[in-house]
């Protein structure tokens, strides 16, 4: 029973980790809390469903197109709204409020096209179950874990082993110095939003398949949980977002199993409060030293 719950927790936690990575990438580059992240996660799941139904069951093509289209939404969000705020040197609070407005727009567009009812979702990664001792293991769980781990590894390689990743890290460290080095800072920021949104689309689609349903309220809840994941690991720290997402998934699942399922959503926020109180920088974060 315990092993089964741990596997459940790691499965859902790996999807939180994917969204939290995108969240922490945006924060690392811009020091901006992207409140639209959860809505984009939900949008990716709905776009996959819409394309799947519209293309007569070609799921893989629908999934790939959904990832790209959701990435374009994130790219456009920065180029159309946030880049203009940066050009006007608007306060960071203005950008945060703008992402909240974008999230509201996305939520209402989904509501307009899909309605408020929970939609059934096809599970294309269910290849049956097998047993480890007395523990039942669903193939969907293993596929989600494998995809999430693969994407985490690829993103880590992109961030730390490529010129694009170096440009992202330079921009995060000092945008003005990055411009002097010839880096197109606005393009790098827009690409960060593009990658972040693609990761959210993957997570949204996999969770939809895992639960075999998708709901209009999923975006807000997951957005808050991924924020908790990022804070737990250390906001702006890529490995921290990965570990934080997995831990939040584990704590949530174990708490729901051994305490009460009614506290499932509250657990992530309780973790967020405890981390802020006792370790504000997170597990992998470091305190900033402000020189006077």
Coordinates of C-alpha atoms in Angstrom, one line a residue:
X1 CA 0.0 0.0 0.0
X2 CA 2.8 2.4 0.9
X3 CA 4.8 1.7 -2.2
X4 CA 1.6 2.2 -4.3
X5 CA 1.0 5.6 -2.7
X6 CA 4.7 6.6 -3.1
X7 CA 4.4 5.8 -6.8
X8 CA 1.2 7.8 -7.1
X9 CA 2.9 10.7 -5.4
X10 CA 5.9 10.6 -7.6
X11 CA 3.7 10.4 -10.7
X12 CA 1.6 13.5 -9.9
X13 CA 4.7 15.2 -8.4
X14 CA 6.6 14.8 -11.6
X15 CA 3.9 16.8 -13.5
X16 CA 4.1 19.5 -10.8
X17 CA 7.9 19.5 -11.3
X18 CA 7.5 20.2 -15.0
X19 CA 5.2 23.2 -14.4
X20 CA 7.4 24.3 -11.5
X21 CA 10.5 24.3 -13.7
X22 CA 8.8 26.6 -16.2
X23 CA 7.7 28.8 -13.3
X24 CA 11.2 29.0 -11.8
X25 CA 12.8 29.6 -15.2
X26 CA 10.6 32.7 -15.7
X27 CA 11.3 33.9 -12.2
X28 CA 15.0 33.3 -12.6
X29 CA 15.2 35.4 -15.8
X30 CA 12.7 38.2 -14.9
X31 CA 12.2 37.8 -11.1
X32 CA 8.5 37.7 -12.1
X33 CA 5.8 35.5 -10.5
X34 CA 3.9 34.2 -13.5
X35 CA 0.3 33.7 -12.3
X36 CA -0.7 32.6 -15.8
X37 CA 1.3 29.4 -15.5
X38 CA -1.5 27.3 -14.1
X39 CA -4.0 28.6 -16.8
X40 CA -1.5 27.8 -19.5
X41 CA -1.1 24.3 -18.1
X42 CA -4.9 23.9 -18.3
X43 CA -5.0 25.4 -21.8
X44 CA -2.5 22.9 -23.1
X45 CA -4.6 20.0 -21.8
X46 CA -7.7 21.4 -23.5
X47 CA -6.0 22.2 -26.8
X48 CA -4.8 18.6 -26.9
X49 CA -8.3 17.3 -26.3
X50 CA -9.8 19.7 -28.9
X51 CA -7.2 18.7 -31.6
X52 CA -7.6 15.0 -30.8
X53 CA -11.3 15.2 -31.3
X54 CA -11.1 17.4 -34.4
X55 CA -8.4 15.3 -36.1
X56 CA -10.3 12.0 -35.7
X57 CA -8.2 10.4 -33.0
X58 CA -4.6 11.2 -34.2
X59 CA -3.4 11.7 -30.6
X60 CA 0.3 12.0 -31.1
X61 CA 0.0 14.7 -33.8
X62 CA -2.6 16.5 -31.7
X63 CA -0.2 16.3 -28.7
X64 CA 2.7 17.7 -30.6
X65 CA 0.7 20.5 -32.1
X66 CA -0.8 21.3 -28.7
X67 CA 2.7 21.7 -27.2
X68 CA 3.8 24.0 -30.0
X69 CA 0.6 26.1 -29.9
X70 CA 0.7 26.5 -26.1
X71 CA 4.3 27.5 -26.4
X72 CA 3.3 30.2 -28.9
X73 CA 0.7 31.4 -26.4
X74 CA 3.5 31.9 -23.8
X75 CA 5.7 33.5 -26.4
X76 CA 2.9 35.9 -27.4
X77 CA 2.1 36.7 -23.8
X78 CA 5.6 38.1 -23.4
X79 CA 5.9 39.8 -26.7
X80 CA 2.5 41.4 -26.7
X81 CA 2.2 42.4 -23.1
X82 CA 5.2 41.9 -20.8
X83 CA 7.9 43.2 -23.2
X84 CA 6.1 46.5 -23.5
X85 CA 6.0 46.8 -19.7
X86 CA 9.7 46.2 -19.6
X87 CA 10.3 48.8 -22.3
X88 CA 8.5 51.3 -20.2
X89 CA 10.4 50.2 -17.1
X90 CA 7.2 49.5 -15.3
X91 CA 7.4 48.2 -11.7
X92 CA 7.6 44.4 -11.3
X93 CA 4.2 44.5 -9.5
X94 CA 2.7 45.7 -12.8
X95 CA 4.0 42.6 -14.6
X96 CA 2.6 40.3 -11.9
X97 CA -0.9 42.0 -12.2
X98 CA -0.6 41.6 -16.0
X99 CA -0.1 37.8 -15.7
X100 CA -3.1 37.6 -13.4
X101 CA -5.1 39.4 -16.1
X102 CA -3.8 37.1 -18.8
X103 CA -4.7 34.1 -16.6
X104 CA -8.3 35.4 -16.3
X105 CA -8.5 35.9 -20.1
X106 CA -7.3 32.3 -20.7
X107 CA -9.7 30.8 -18.2
X108 CA -12.6 32.6 -19.7
X109 CA -11.7 31.6 -23.3
X110 CA -11.6 28.0 -22.1
X111 CA -15.0 28.5 -20.4
X112 CA -16.4 30.0 -23.6
X113 CA -15.3 27.2 -25.9
X114 CA -15.6 24.1 -23.5
X115 CA -18.1 25.1 -20.9
X116 CA -17.8 24.5 -17.1
X117 CA -18.5 20.8 -17.1
X118 CA -15.8 18.2 -16.5
X119 CA -14.7 16.7 -19.8
X120 CA -13.7 13.0 -20.3
X121 CA -10.1 12.6 -21.5
X122 CA -8.7 9.7 -23.5
X123 CA -5.9 7.8 -21.8
X124 CA -3.5 6.9 -24.6
X125 CA -0.8 5.6 -22.3
X126 CA -2.7 2.9 -20.5
X127 CA -1.1 -0.4 -21.5
X128 CA -2.5 -2.4 -18.5
X129 CA -1.1 -3.2 -15.0
X130 CA 1.5 -5.4 -13.6
X131 CA 2.4 -6.3 -10.0
X132 CA 5.5 -5.8 -7.9
X133 CA 4.8 -8.2 -5.1
X134 CA 1.3 -7.2 -4.0
X135 CA 1.6 -3.6 -5.4
X136 CA -0.3 -2.9 -8.6
X137 CA 1.6 -0.6 -11.0
X138 CA -0.2 1.2 -13.7
X139 CA 1.6 1.6 -17.0
X140 CA 0.3 5.2 -17.2
X141 CA 2.3 6.0 -14.1
X142 CA 5.6 4.7 -15.5
X143 CA 5.1 6.5 -18.8
X144 CA 4.4 9.8 -17.1
X145 CA 7.4 9.4 -14.8
X146 CA 9.6 8.4 -17.8
X147 CA 8.5 11.4 -19.9
X148 CA 8.9 13.8 -17.0
X149 CA 12.4 12.6 -16.1
X150 CA 13.4 12.7 -19.8
X151 CA 12.2 16.3 -20.1
X152 CA 13.9 17.3 -16.9
X153 CA 17.2 15.9 -18.1
X154 CA 16.9 17.5 -21.5
X155 CA 16.0 20.9 -20.0
X156 CA 19.0 20.6 -17.6
X157 CA 21.3 19.9 -20.6
X158 CA 19.7 22.8 -22.5
X159 CA 20.2 25.2 -19.6
X160 CA 23.7 24.2 -18.6
X161 CA 25.3 22.8 -21.8
X162 CA 24.2 25.0 -24.7
X163 CA 24.7 28.6 -25.8
X164 CA 20.9 29.3 -25.4
X165 CA 21.1 28.1 -21.8
X166 CA 24.2 30.2 -21.2
X167 CA 22.4 33.2 -22.6
X168 CA 19.4 32.5 -20.3
X169 CA 21.7 32.3 -17.3
X170 CA 23.6 35.5 -18.3
X171 CA 20.2 37.3 -18.7
X172 CA 19.1 36.0 -15.3
X173 CA 22.3 37.2 -13.7
X174 CA 22.5 40.7 -15.2
X175 CA 20.3 41.7 -18.2
X176 CA 22.2 44.9 -18.9
X177 CA 25.6 43.1 -19.0
X178 CA 24.0 40.4 -21.3
X179 CA 23.0 43.2 -23.7
X180 CA 26.5 44.5 -23.7
X181 CA 27.7 41.0 -24.6
X182 CA 25.4 41.0 -27.7
X183 CA 22.6 38.9 -26.3
X184 CA 19.1 39.7 -27.5
X185 CA 17.6 39.8 -24.0
X186 CA 14.0 40.3 -25.2
X187 CA 14.2 37.2 -27.4
X188 CA 15.8 35.1 -24.7
X189 CA 13.0 36.1 -22.3
X190 CA 10.3 35.3 -24.9
X191 CA 12.0 31.9 -25.6
X192 CA 11.9 31.2 -21.8
X193 CA 8.2 31.8 -21.8
X194 CA 7.9 29.5 -24.9
X195 CA 9.7 26.7 -23.2
X196 CA 7.9 27.2 -19.9
X197 CA 4.5 27.0 -21.7
X198 CA 5.5 23.9 -23.6
X199 CA 6.4 22.1 -20.4
X200 CA 3.0 23.2 -18.9
X201 CA 1.2 21.8 -21.9
X202 CA 2.9 18.4 -21.5
X203 CA 2.0 18.3 -17.8
X204 CA -1.6 19.3 -18.5
X205 CA -2.1 16.6 -21.1
X206 CA -0.5 13.9 -19.1
X207 CA -2.5 14.7 -16.0
X208 CA -5.7 14.7 -18.1
X209 CA -4.8 11.2 -19.4
X210 CA -3.9 10.0 -15.9
X211 CA -7.2 11.1 -14.3
X212 CA -9.1 10.6 -17.6
X213 CA -10.8 13.9 -17.2
X214 CA -10.1 17.6 -17.3
X215 CA -11.7 20.4 -15.3
X216 CA -11.9 24.2 -15.7
X217 CA -10.8 24.6 -12.1
X218 CA -7.6 22.7 -12.5
X219 CA -5.5 25.6 -13.5
X220 CA -5.7 27.7 -10.3
X221 CA -5.1 24.7 -8.0
X222 CA -2.1 23.4 -10.0
X223 CA -0.7 26.9 -10.3
X224 CA -0.7 27.3 -6.6
X225 CA 0.9 23.9 -6.1
X226 CA 3.6 24.5 -8.6
X227 CA 4.4 27.8 -6.9
X228 CA 4.6 25.9 -3.6
X229 CA 6.9 23.4 -5.4
X230 CA 9.2 26.2 -6.6
X231 CA 9.3 27.9 -3.2
X232 CA 10.1 24.6 -1.5
X233 CA 13.0 23.8 -3.8
X234 CA 14.2 27.4 -4.0
X235 CA 12.7 29.9 -6.5
X236 CA 15.0 30.4 -9.5
X237 CA 16.9 27.1 -8.8
X238 CA 16.2 24.5 -11.6
X239 CA 17.1 21.4 -9.6
X240 CA 15.1 22.8 -6.7
X241 CA 11.9 23.0 -8.8
X242 CA 12.3 19.4 -9.8
X243 CA 12.8 18.1 -6.2
X244 CA 10.1 20.5 -4.9
X245 CA 7.5 19.2 -7.3
X246 CA 8.2 15.6 -6.5
X247 CA 8.1 16.3 -2.7
X248 CA 4.8 18.2 -3.0
X249 CA 3.3 15.3 -5.0
X250 CA 4.5 12.8 -2.4
X251 CA 3.3 14.8 0.6
X252 CA -0.1 15.5 -1.0
X253 CA -0.7 11.8 -1.9
X254 CA 0.5 10.4 1.5
X255 CA -1.5 13.0 3.4
X256 CA -4.6 12.3 1.4
X257 CA -4.1 8.5 2.0
X258 CA -3.2 8.5 5.7
X259 CA -4.8 11.7 7.0
X260 CA -7.8 12.6 4.9
X261 CA -8.5 13.2 1.2
X262 CA -10.2 16.4 2.1
X263 CA -6.8 17.9 3.0
X264 CA -5.2 17.0 -0.4
X265 CA -5.1 20.6 -1.7
X266 CA -4.4 22.2 1.7
X267 CA -1.2 20.2 2.2
X268 CA 0.7 22.0 -0.6
X269 CA -0.2 25.4 0.9
X270 CA 0.7 24.2 4.4
X271 CA 4.1 23.3 3.0
X272 CA 4.4 26.7 1.4
X273 CA 3.7 28.5 4.7
X274 CA 6.1 26.3 6.6
X275 CA 8.9 26.8 4.1
X276 CA 8.4 30.6 4.1
X277 CA 8.5 30.6 7.9
X278 CA 11.5 28.4 8.5
X279 CA 13.6 28.4 5.3
X280 CA 12.5 31.3 3.1
X281 CA 15.2 30.6 0.5
X282 CA 14.0 27.0 0.0
X283 CA 15.9 23.7 0.2
X284 CA 18.4 24.7 -2.6
X285 CA 18.1 28.4 -2.5
X286 CA 20.7 30.8 -1.1
X287 CA 20.1 34.0 0.8
X288 CA 20.9 37.1 -1.3
X289 CA 23.4 39.5 0.2
X290 CA 22.5 43.1 -0.4
X291 CA 25.5 45.3 -0.5
X292 CA 25.1 48.9 0.7

